[in-house]
Coordinates of C-alpha atoms and ligand atoms in Angstrom, one line a residue:
M1 CA 75.6 80.4 -185.4
C2 CA 75.4 77.9 -182.6
P3 CA 78.9 76.9 -181.4
F4 CA 77.7 73.4 -180.7
N5 CA 76.5 70.8 -183.1
Y6 CA 73.2 70.6 -181.2
P7 CA 70.7 72.9 -182.8
D8 CA 68.1 72.0 -180.2
T9 CA 70.1 73.8 -177.4
C10 CA 70.1 77.0 -179.5
T11 CA 67.2 79.2 -180.2
G12 CA 66.8 82.1 -182.5
D13 CA 64.1 83.4 -180.2
P14 CA 65.6 85.5 -177.4
N15 CA 62.2 85.6 -175.7
R16 CA 62.2 81.8 -175.2
R17 CA 63.7 82.1 -171.7
E18 CA 61.2 84.7 -170.7
E19 CA 58.4 82.3 -171.2
N20 CA 59.9 79.8 -168.9
Y21 CA 62.0 81.6 -166.3
E22 CA 61.7 84.5 -164.1
I23 CA 64.1 87.1 -165.6
D24 CA 65.5 89.9 -163.5
L25 CA 68.7 90.8 -165.3
H26 CA 68.9 94.0 -167.4
A27 CA 71.1 91.9 -169.7
Y28 CA 68.0 90.2 -171.1
Q29 CA 66.6 93.5 -172.1
S30 CA 69.6 94.4 -174.1
L31 CA 69.6 90.9 -175.5
N32 CA 66.0 91.4 -176.7
E33 CA 66.9 94.7 -178.2
S34 CA 69.8 93.3 -180.1
R35 CA 67.7 90.3 -181.2
G36 CA 70.6 88.0 -180.7
Y37 CA 70.2 84.2 -180.3
V38 CA 70.3 82.5 -177.0
V39 CA 72.2 79.3 -176.3
L40 CA 71.0 77.1 -173.4
M41 CA 73.9 74.9 -172.6
N42 CA 74.5 71.6 -170.8
L43 CA 77.1 72.4 -168.2
S44 CA 79.0 70.3 -165.6
I45 CA 80.8 71.8 -162.7
A46 CA 83.7 70.0 -160.9
G47 CA 83.7 71.1 -157.3
A48 CA 80.5 72.2 -155.6
G49 CA 82.1 74.6 -153.1
Y50 CA 81.5 78.4 -152.8
V51 CA 82.5 79.1 -156.4
G52 CA 81.2 75.9 -158.1
L53 CA 77.8 75.8 -156.5
V54 CA 77.1 79.5 -157.0
T55 CA 78.3 79.2 -160.6
G56 CA 76.1 76.1 -161.1
A57 CA 73.0 77.6 -159.4
C58 CA 73.3 80.9 -161.3
F59 CA 73.8 79.2 -164.7
A60 CA 70.8 77.1 -163.8
K61 CA 68.8 80.2 -163.1
L62 CA 69.8 81.5 -166.5
G63 CA 68.2 78.5 -168.1
N64 CA 71.1 76.2 -168.6
R65 CA 71.1 72.5 -167.5
V66 CA 73.7 72.0 -164.8
I67 CA 75.3 68.9 -163.3
C68 CA 77.5 69.5 -160.2
M69 CA 80.2 67.0 -159.4
D70 CA 81.9 66.6 -156.1
I71 CA 83.7 63.9 -154.2
D72 CA 81.7 64.9 -151.0
E73 CA 78.6 62.7 -151.0
M74 CA 76.9 64.7 -148.3
K75 CA 77.1 67.8 -150.5
I76 CA 75.7 65.9 -153.5
D77 CA 72.9 64.5 -151.4
M78 CA 71.9 68.0 -150.1
I79 CA 72.1 69.6 -153.5
N80 CA 69.8 66.9 -155.0
R81 CA 67.3 67.6 -152.2
G82 CA 67.3 71.3 -153.1
L83 CA 69.4 72.3 -150.0
S84 CA 72.5 74.3 -149.9
P85 CA 75.5 72.7 -148.2
L86 CA 77.0 76.1 -147.5
Y87 CA 75.6 79.4 -146.4
E88 CA 75.5 82.1 -149.1
E89 CA 72.7 84.6 -149.4
G90 CA 70.2 83.7 -152.1
L91 CA 71.8 80.4 -152.9
G92 CA 69.3 78.2 -151.1
E93 CA 66.4 79.9 -152.9
L94 CA 68.1 79.3 -156.3
L95 CA 68.7 75.7 -155.6
I96 CA 65.0 75.2 -154.8
T97 CA 63.5 77.4 -157.5
Y98 CA 65.7 76.0 -160.3
R99 CA 65.8 72.5 -159.0
D100 CA 64.7 71.2 -162.4
N101 CA 67.8 72.6 -164.0
I102 CA 70.4 71.4 -161.6
E103 CA 71.4 68.0 -160.3
A104 CA 74.5 66.7 -158.5
T105 CA 76.6 63.6 -158.8
T106 CA 79.9 62.0 -157.8
D107 CA 79.9 60.2 -161.2
Y108 CA 82.2 62.0 -163.6
G109 CA 81.1 59.6 -166.5
Y110 CA 77.5 60.6 -166.1
A111 CA 78.4 64.3 -165.8
L112 CA 80.7 64.4 -168.8
R113 CA 78.4 62.4 -171.1
N114 CA 75.5 64.7 -170.3
S115 CA 77.3 68.0 -170.7
D116 CA 79.2 70.0 -173.4
V117 CA 81.2 72.2 -171.1
T118 CA 82.9 71.4 -167.8
F119 CA 84.0 74.1 -165.4
I120 CA 86.9 73.2 -163.0
C121 CA 86.0 74.9 -159.7
V122 CA 88.0 72.8 -157.1
G123 CA 90.1 74.4 -154.4
T124 CA 93.7 75.6 -154.9
P125 CA 94.8 75.8 -151.2
S126 CA 98.3 76.9 -150.0
K127 CA 101.0 74.4 -149.1
S128 CA 103.0 75.1 -146.0
D129 CA 105.7 76.8 -148.0
G130 CA 103.2 79.3 -149.4
S131 CA 103.1 77.7 -152.9
F132 CA 99.8 76.5 -154.1
D133 CA 98.5 73.0 -154.1
L134 CA 97.4 71.8 -157.5
S135 CA 96.5 68.3 -156.5
F136 CA 92.7 68.9 -156.7
V137 CA 93.0 70.5 -160.2
R138 CA 95.3 67.7 -161.4
A139 CA 92.9 65.0 -160.1
V140 CA 89.9 66.7 -161.9
A141 CA 91.9 67.2 -165.1
E142 CA 92.8 63.5 -165.1
E143 CA 89.2 62.4 -164.4
I144 CA 88.0 64.7 -167.2
G145 CA 90.6 63.2 -169.6
K146 CA 89.5 59.7 -168.8
Q147 CA 85.9 60.5 -169.5
L148 CA 86.7 62.4 -172.7
K149 CA 88.4 59.3 -174.0
E150 CA 84.9 57.6 -174.1
K151 CA 83.2 60.6 -175.6
E152 CA 83.0 61.3 -179.3
E153 CA 81.7 64.8 -179.3
W154 CA 83.8 67.9 -178.9
H155 CA 83.9 69.2 -175.2
L156 CA 85.0 72.4 -173.6
V157 CA 87.1 72.3 -170.4
V158 CA 87.1 75.7 -168.6
V159 CA 89.4 76.3 -165.6
K160 CA 87.6 78.6 -163.1
S161 CA 89.7 77.8 -160.0
T162 CA 92.4 80.5 -159.3
V163 CA 95.6 79.1 -160.8
L164 CA 99.0 80.7 -161.4
P165 CA 99.8 81.9 -165.0
G166 CA 100.8 78.9 -167.1
T167 CA 98.8 76.3 -165.2
T168 CA 96.0 75.8 -167.7
R169 CA 98.4 75.5 -170.6
D170 CA 101.2 73.6 -168.8
V171 CA 99.4 71.4 -166.3
V172 CA 95.7 71.0 -167.2
L173 CA 96.2 70.7 -171.0
P174 CA 98.8 67.9 -171.0
I175 CA 96.9 65.9 -168.3
V176 CA 93.6 66.0 -170.3
E177 CA 95.4 65.2 -173.5
K178 CA 97.3 62.3 -171.9
H179 CA 94.3 60.7 -170.3
S180 CA 91.9 61.3 -173.2
G181 CA 94.3 60.5 -176.0
K182 CA 92.7 63.5 -177.7
R183 CA 94.1 66.8 -179.1
V184 CA 93.3 70.2 -177.6
G185 CA 92.0 72.7 -180.2
R186 CA 90.7 69.8 -182.4
D187 CA 88.9 67.3 -180.1
F188 CA 88.3 69.4 -177.1
G189 CA 88.5 73.1 -176.3
L190 CA 90.3 74.8 -173.4
A191 CA 89.7 78.1 -171.6
M192 CA 90.4 79.9 -168.4
N193 CA 87.6 82.0 -166.9
P194 CA 88.6 83.4 -163.5
E195 CA 85.9 84.1 -160.9
F196 CA 85.7 87.4 -159.0
L197 CA 82.7 86.8 -156.8
R198 CA 82.9 87.7 -153.1
E199 CA 81.6 85.3 -150.5
G200 CA 78.6 86.8 -148.7
V201 CA 77.3 88.4 -151.9
A202 CA 78.4 85.7 -154.3
V203 CA 75.1 85.2 -156.1
K204 CA 74.7 88.9 -156.7
D205 CA 78.3 89.2 -157.8
F206 CA 78.0 86.3 -160.2
L207 CA 74.8 87.6 -161.8
E208 CA 76.0 91.3 -161.9
P209 CA 79.8 91.1 -162.4
D210 CA 81.9 94.2 -163.2
R211 CA 83.6 92.2 -166.0
I212 CA 83.9 88.7 -167.3
V213 CA 87.4 87.5 -168.3
I214 CA 87.8 84.7 -170.8
G215 CA 91.2 83.4 -171.9
C216 CA 90.9 80.8 -174.6
Y217 CA 93.2 78.3 -176.3
D218 CA 91.1 78.1 -179.4
E219 CA 88.4 80.0 -181.4
R220 CA 85.7 77.5 -180.8
S221 CA 86.1 77.7 -177.0
R222 CA 85.8 81.5 -177.3
D223 CA 82.6 81.3 -179.3
V224 CA 81.1 78.9 -176.7
L225 CA 81.9 81.2 -173.8
R226 CA 80.8 84.3 -175.7
A227 CA 77.5 82.6 -176.2
L228 CA 77.2 81.4 -172.7
Y229 CA 77.9 84.8 -171.2
K230 CA 76.0 86.7 -173.9
V231 CA 73.2 87.5 -171.5
F232 CA 75.5 89.6 -169.2
S233 CA 75.7 93.3 -169.9
C234 CA 79.2 93.9 -168.4
P235 CA 82.4 94.1 -170.5
I236 CA 83.8 90.7 -171.6
V237 CA 87.6 90.8 -171.6
E238 CA 89.1 88.3 -174.0
T239 CA 92.7 87.4 -173.3
S240 CA 95.3 84.7 -173.5
L241 CA 95.0 81.8 -171.0
S242 CA 97.9 83.1 -168.9
A243 CA 96.7 86.7 -168.9
A244 CA 93.3 85.5 -167.6
E245 CA 95.1 83.7 -164.8
M246 CA 97.2 86.7 -164.0
I247 CA 94.3 89.1 -164.0
K248 CA 92.8 87.2 -161.1
Y249 CA 96.0 87.3 -159.0
A250 CA 96.8 90.9 -159.8
S251 CA 93.3 91.9 -158.9
N252 CA 93.4 90.1 -155.5
A253 CA 96.9 91.4 -154.8
F254 CA 95.8 95.0 -155.5
L255 CA 92.7 94.8 -153.3
A256 CA 94.7 93.3 -150.4
T257 CA 97.3 96.0 -150.9
K258 CA 94.6 98.7 -150.7
I259 CA 93.4 97.3 -147.4
S260 CA 96.9 96.9 -145.9
F261 CA 97.7 100.4 -147.1
I262 CA 94.7 101.9 -145.3
N263 CA 95.4 99.9 -142.2
E264 CA 98.9 101.3 -142.1
I265 CA 97.5 104.8 -142.5
G266 CA 94.9 103.8 -139.9
N267 CA 97.5 102.8 -137.3
L268 CA 99.1 106.1 -137.8
C269 CA 95.8 108.0 -137.5
K270 CA 95.0 106.1 -134.3
R271 CA 98.2 107.3 -132.7
A272 CA 97.6 110.9 -133.9
G273 CA 93.9 110.9 -132.9
V274 CA 92.7 111.2 -136.5
D275 CA 89.6 109.3 -137.7
T276 CA 90.8 107.1 -140.6
Y277 CA 87.3 106.8 -142.0
E278 CA 87.1 110.6 -142.5
V279 CA 90.5 110.3 -144.3
A280 CA 89.3 107.4 -146.4
D281 CA 86.1 109.3 -147.4
G282 CA 88.2 112.3 -148.4
M283 CA 90.6 110.1 -150.4
G284 CA 88.0 108.0 -152.0
L285 CA 86.3 110.8 -153.8
D286 CA 89.4 111.0 -156.0
E287 CA 88.3 108.8 -158.9
R288 CA 91.9 107.7 -159.4
I289 CA 91.7 106.2 -155.9
G290 CA 88.0 105.2 -155.2
R291 CA 86.4 104.6 -151.8
A292 CA 86.1 100.8 -152.1
F293 CA 88.5 98.7 -150.0
L294 CA 89.5 101.7 -147.8
D295 CA 87.7 100.5 -144.7
S296 CA 90.4 100.2 -142.1
G297 CA 90.1 97.5 -139.4
I298 CA 91.7 94.3 -138.3
G299 CA 92.7 93.2 -141.8
W300 CA 91.7 90.9 -144.7
G301 CA 91.1 87.2 -144.5
G302 CA 89.0 84.6 -146.3
S303 CA 89.8 81.7 -148.5
C304 CA 91.4 83.7 -151.3
F305 CA 93.4 86.8 -150.4
P306 CA 95.8 85.0 -148.0
K307 CA 96.5 82.0 -150.2
D308 CA 96.6 84.0 -153.4
L309 CA 99.1 86.5 -152.0
H310 CA 101.3 83.7 -150.7
A311 CA 101.1 81.8 -154.0
L312 CA 102.0 85.0 -155.9
I313 CA 105.0 85.7 -153.6
A314 CA 106.3 82.1 -153.8
W315 CA 105.9 82.2 -157.6
A316 CA 107.7 85.5 -158.0
Q317 CA 110.6 84.2 -155.9
E318 CA 110.7 81.1 -158.0
L319 CA 111.0 83.4 -161.1
G320 CA 113.9 85.3 -159.4
E321 CA 111.8 88.4 -158.6
N322 CA 111.7 90.0 -155.2
P323 CA 108.1 91.0 -154.6
R324 CA 108.8 93.6 -151.9
I325 CA 105.4 95.3 -151.9
L326 CA 103.5 92.0 -151.7
E327 CA 105.6 90.8 -148.8
R328 CA 104.9 93.9 -146.8
V329 CA 101.2 93.8 -147.6
V330 CA 101.1 90.3 -146.0
E331 CA 103.3 91.4 -143.0
V332 CA 101.0 94.4 -142.3
N333 CA 98.0 92.1 -142.4
D334 CA 99.5 89.5 -140.1
L335 CA 100.1 92.1 -137.4
Q336 CA 96.9 94.0 -137.8
P337 CA 94.5 91.7 -135.8
L338 CA 96.8 91.9 -132.8
K339 CA 96.1 95.6 -132.6
I340 CA 92.8 94.8 -131.1
I341 CA 94.4 92.9 -128.3
E342 CA 96.8 95.7 -127.7
L343 CA 93.8 98.1 -127.4
L344 CA 91.9 95.6 -125.2
K345 CA 94.8 95.5 -122.8
R346 CA 94.6 99.3 -122.3
H347 CA 91.3 98.6 -120.5
V348 CA 91.8 95.0 -119.3
P349 CA 95.6 94.8 -118.7
L350 CA 95.7 91.2 -117.4
L351 CA 93.6 88.8 -119.5
T352 CA 94.1 85.8 -117.3
G353 CA 90.6 84.6 -116.2
R354 CA 88.8 87.5 -117.8
V355 CA 85.8 86.8 -119.9
I356 CA 86.1 88.2 -123.4
G357 CA 83.1 88.3 -125.8
V358 CA 84.1 87.6 -129.4
F359 CA 81.5 89.0 -131.8
G360 CA 81.9 87.4 -135.2
L361 CA 83.9 84.4 -136.4
A362 CA 83.3 84.4 -140.1
F363 CA 86.0 86.2 -142.1
K364 CA 83.2 88.6 -143.2
P365 CA 79.5 89.0 -142.9
G366 CA 77.1 86.9 -145.1
T367 CA 79.2 83.8 -145.0
D368 CA 79.9 80.8 -142.7
D369 CA 83.4 80.6 -144.0
V370 CA 86.1 81.0 -141.4
R371 CA 89.1 80.3 -143.6
G372 CA 91.7 83.1 -143.0
S373 CA 89.3 84.7 -140.5
R374 CA 90.9 87.4 -138.3
A375 CA 89.1 85.8 -135.5
L376 CA 91.6 82.9 -135.7
P377 CA 94.8 84.7 -134.6
I378 CA 92.7 86.8 -132.1
V379 CA 91.2 83.9 -130.3
K380 CA 94.5 82.1 -130.3
Q381 CA 96.2 85.1 -128.7
L382 CA 93.3 85.5 -126.1
L383 CA 93.6 81.8 -125.1
E384 CA 97.4 82.1 -124.9
E385 CA 97.0 85.0 -122.5
G386 CA 94.6 82.9 -120.3
A387 CA 91.3 84.7 -121.3
I388 CA 88.0 82.9 -121.2
V389 CA 86.5 83.3 -124.7
K390 CA 82.7 83.5 -125.2
A391 CA 82.0 83.6 -128.9
Y392 CA 79.0 84.3 -131.1
D393 CA 78.5 84.3 -134.9
P394 CA 75.1 83.9 -136.6
E395 CA 76.5 81.4 -139.2
A396 CA 80.1 80.4 -138.7
M397 CA 80.1 78.8 -135.2
E398 CA 80.0 75.2 -136.5
N399 CA 83.0 75.8 -138.8
F400 CA 84.9 77.6 -136.1
K401 CA 84.1 74.9 -133.6
K402 CA 86.1 72.4 -135.7
L403 CA 89.2 74.5 -135.1
Y404 CA 88.5 75.8 -131.5
P405 CA 86.2 73.3 -129.8
Q406 CA 87.5 74.5 -126.3
I407 CA 85.9 78.0 -126.3
E408 CA 82.3 78.8 -125.2
Y409 CA 79.8 79.2 -128.1
C410 CA 76.8 81.4 -127.2
S411 CA 73.3 80.9 -128.4
S412 CA 72.8 84.6 -129.0
A413 CA 74.8 87.8 -129.3
E414 CA 73.1 89.1 -126.1
D415 CA 74.5 86.1 -124.3
A416 CA 78.1 87.0 -125.4
L417 CA 77.5 90.6 -124.3
S418 CA 77.8 89.5 -120.7
S419 CA 81.5 89.5 -120.5
D420 CA 84.3 91.8 -119.2
A421 CA 84.9 93.2 -122.7
V422 CA 83.6 92.7 -126.2
L423 CA 85.6 92.5 -129.4
I424 CA 83.8 93.1 -132.7
L425 CA 85.5 91.1 -135.4
T426 CA 82.8 90.7 -138.1
R427 CA 80.4 93.4 -139.2
W428 CA 77.1 91.3 -139.0
E429 CA 73.9 93.4 -139.3
E430 CA 72.5 91.9 -136.1
F431 CA 75.4 93.3 -134.0
R432 CA 74.0 96.8 -134.8
K433 CA 70.8 96.1 -132.8
L434 CA 72.5 95.4 -129.5
D435 CA 72.5 97.6 -126.4
Y436 CA 76.2 98.3 -125.8
K437 CA 75.5 100.8 -122.9
G438 CA 77.7 100.1 -119.9
K439 CA 80.0 97.7 -121.9
V440 CA 83.7 97.8 -122.8
V441 CA 83.9 97.4 -126.6
I442 CA 86.9 97.2 -128.8
D443 CA 85.8 97.5 -132.4
G444 CA 87.6 96.0 -135.3
R445 CA 84.9 96.8 -137.9
R446 CA 83.6 100.3 -137.3
L447 CA 80.1 99.6 -135.9
E448 CA 78.6 103.0 -135.2
E449 CA 76.0 101.6 -132.7
A450 CA 78.8 100.2 -130.5
K451 CA 80.1 103.8 -129.9
K452 CA 77.4 104.0 -127.2
A453 CA 79.4 101.7 -125.0
K454 CA 80.8 102.9 -121.7
I455 CA 84.3 102.4 -123.0
Y456 CA 84.7 102.3 -126.8
E457 CA 87.9 102.0 -128.8
G458 CA 88.1 101.7 -132.6
V459 CA 91.1 99.9 -133.9
C460 CA 92.0 102.7 -136.4
W461 CA 89.8 105.5 -135.3
Ligands
NAD501 N1 85.6 81.3 -152.3 C1 85.8 82.5 -153.0 O1 85.3 83.5 -152.6 C2 86.5 82.4 -154.3 C3 86.3 83.5 -155.2 C4 87.0 83.5 -156.5 C5 87.8 82.4 -156.8 N2 87.9 81.4 -155.9 C6 88.7 80.2 -156.3 O2 87.9 79.2 -156.7 C7 88.4 77.9 -156.4 C8 87.4 77.1 -155.5 O3 87.2 77.8 -154.3 P1 86.0 77.5 -153.3 O4 86.1 78.6 -152.3 O5 84.8 77.3 -154.1 O6 86.5 76.1 -152.7 P2 85.8 75.1 -151.8 O7 86.8 74.5 -150.9 O8 84.6 75.8 -151.2 O9 85.2 74.0 -152.8 C9 85.9 73.1 -153.5 C10 85.1 71.9 -153.7 O10 85.8 70.9 -154.6 C11 85.5 69.6 -154.1 N3 86.5 68.7 -154.7 C12 87.7 68.4 -154.2 N4 88.3 67.5 -155.1 C13 87.4 67.2 -156.0 C14 87.4 66.4 -157.1 N5 88.4 65.6 -157.5 N6 86.3 66.3 -157.9 C15 85.2 67.1 -157.6 N7 85.1 67.9 -156.6 C16 86.2 68.0 -155.8 C17 85.5 69.7 -152.6 O11 84.8 68.7 -152.0 C18 84.7 71.1 -152.4 O12 83.3 70.9 -152.3 C19 89.7 78.2 -155.7 O13 90.8 78.1 -156.7 C20 89.6 79.6 -155.2 O14 90.8 80.3 -155.1 C21 87.3 81.3 -154.7

């Protein structure tokens, strides 16, 4: 049964897509085997950032028609020209290849009239007190509500942004109802579908997820999302709205905890002359533990872990809980990047006037995102101590420049190598090809090739 009242968007022929699109997902094979029907949907995505644009481009690849909405006209213009406004591996190719299936607009009316499902993918940044800023989500919910007022057909609203438990039900729902004059569960559906993609490998993660979580207010919303995600072969976890919201926070908090844990062990190992990576390999073979997220270094960053941990802590305190573990996880992470300066000073005791090469500004390889990057506190500290910073990153220099215009940006990694000492802060592939002989290298990311340096120090090994 098609969950929409538009039979033309549904097909009983699972081979239909294969005629029109290049299919590389195993999921389609199992779909063929099960002879299930395929629903090609009309989707709109509010917020064309890392999550929204990747979601849109991947759904377009799967054959759906996608309209991206954003308030940033430059992004809209680029997407409509088949260009990606952000760097993410494979995203540019998807936007060109599936151009016929994806368009972008700043016009909510157009997007809502021409879609059956709207995903909310706007940012939920931290406020200065650590709590999370819901203003973008509220603004989008209001806009959706106003447009739904003009629309007769049932419509599904899906929150994909990371929001604290209760937000979809207590914030998004009443705003949409108020501005649309309609009733949830009757006139429109509501769901929460957290996103677990990792920047740098976001396209791959979206297309090959470990699991998909859908929390739904009503049955019809669940049917629509089941049909939309039917082509994926991973487990689909169906929960309440709030459990879906909490799964995202608990997952991020656990992963951040794992990294802070191994960094604490790593600091201990460094003092004791033990290689933490050997320890992690030995631990990781225990399937109760697992090897992932046990790479010690200078800590976690990015747009998600820091703000999600802070939001979770602030929320726990608001509820009268004392989140001791989470607070220590953040504390360990705040101190960890400065370990690299401590080690640098063993070899260059006075940083005033010394040229320090900074290799990597993105919070991880494969992205131009510098939000929460470990390079931020490190560059700040270097400048405070009077060092001359020469930085290089293959993708993130433009973004970093907006925050630190005063440092020198090199045109190549080789250029940044000619300094008194080099700090490796992001594990970009191209850093492996450099000749580190004769150099002083302090490594925050375990780059085997850099061990050939005249002086080499690993931060936790
Ligand atoms: N980046 C990640 O790796 C990641 C992973 C999983 C979940 N998330 C979550 O997904 C959400 C989005 O994160 P992101 O990294 O994609 O954010 P982002 O900042 O890259 O993108 C947000 C986009 O929303 C747009 N926007 C703001 N107000 C708008 C409005 N009223 N209407 C339409 N567009 C509007 C902005 O212009 C921007 O393009 C956050 O809640 C985040 O925590 C992010």
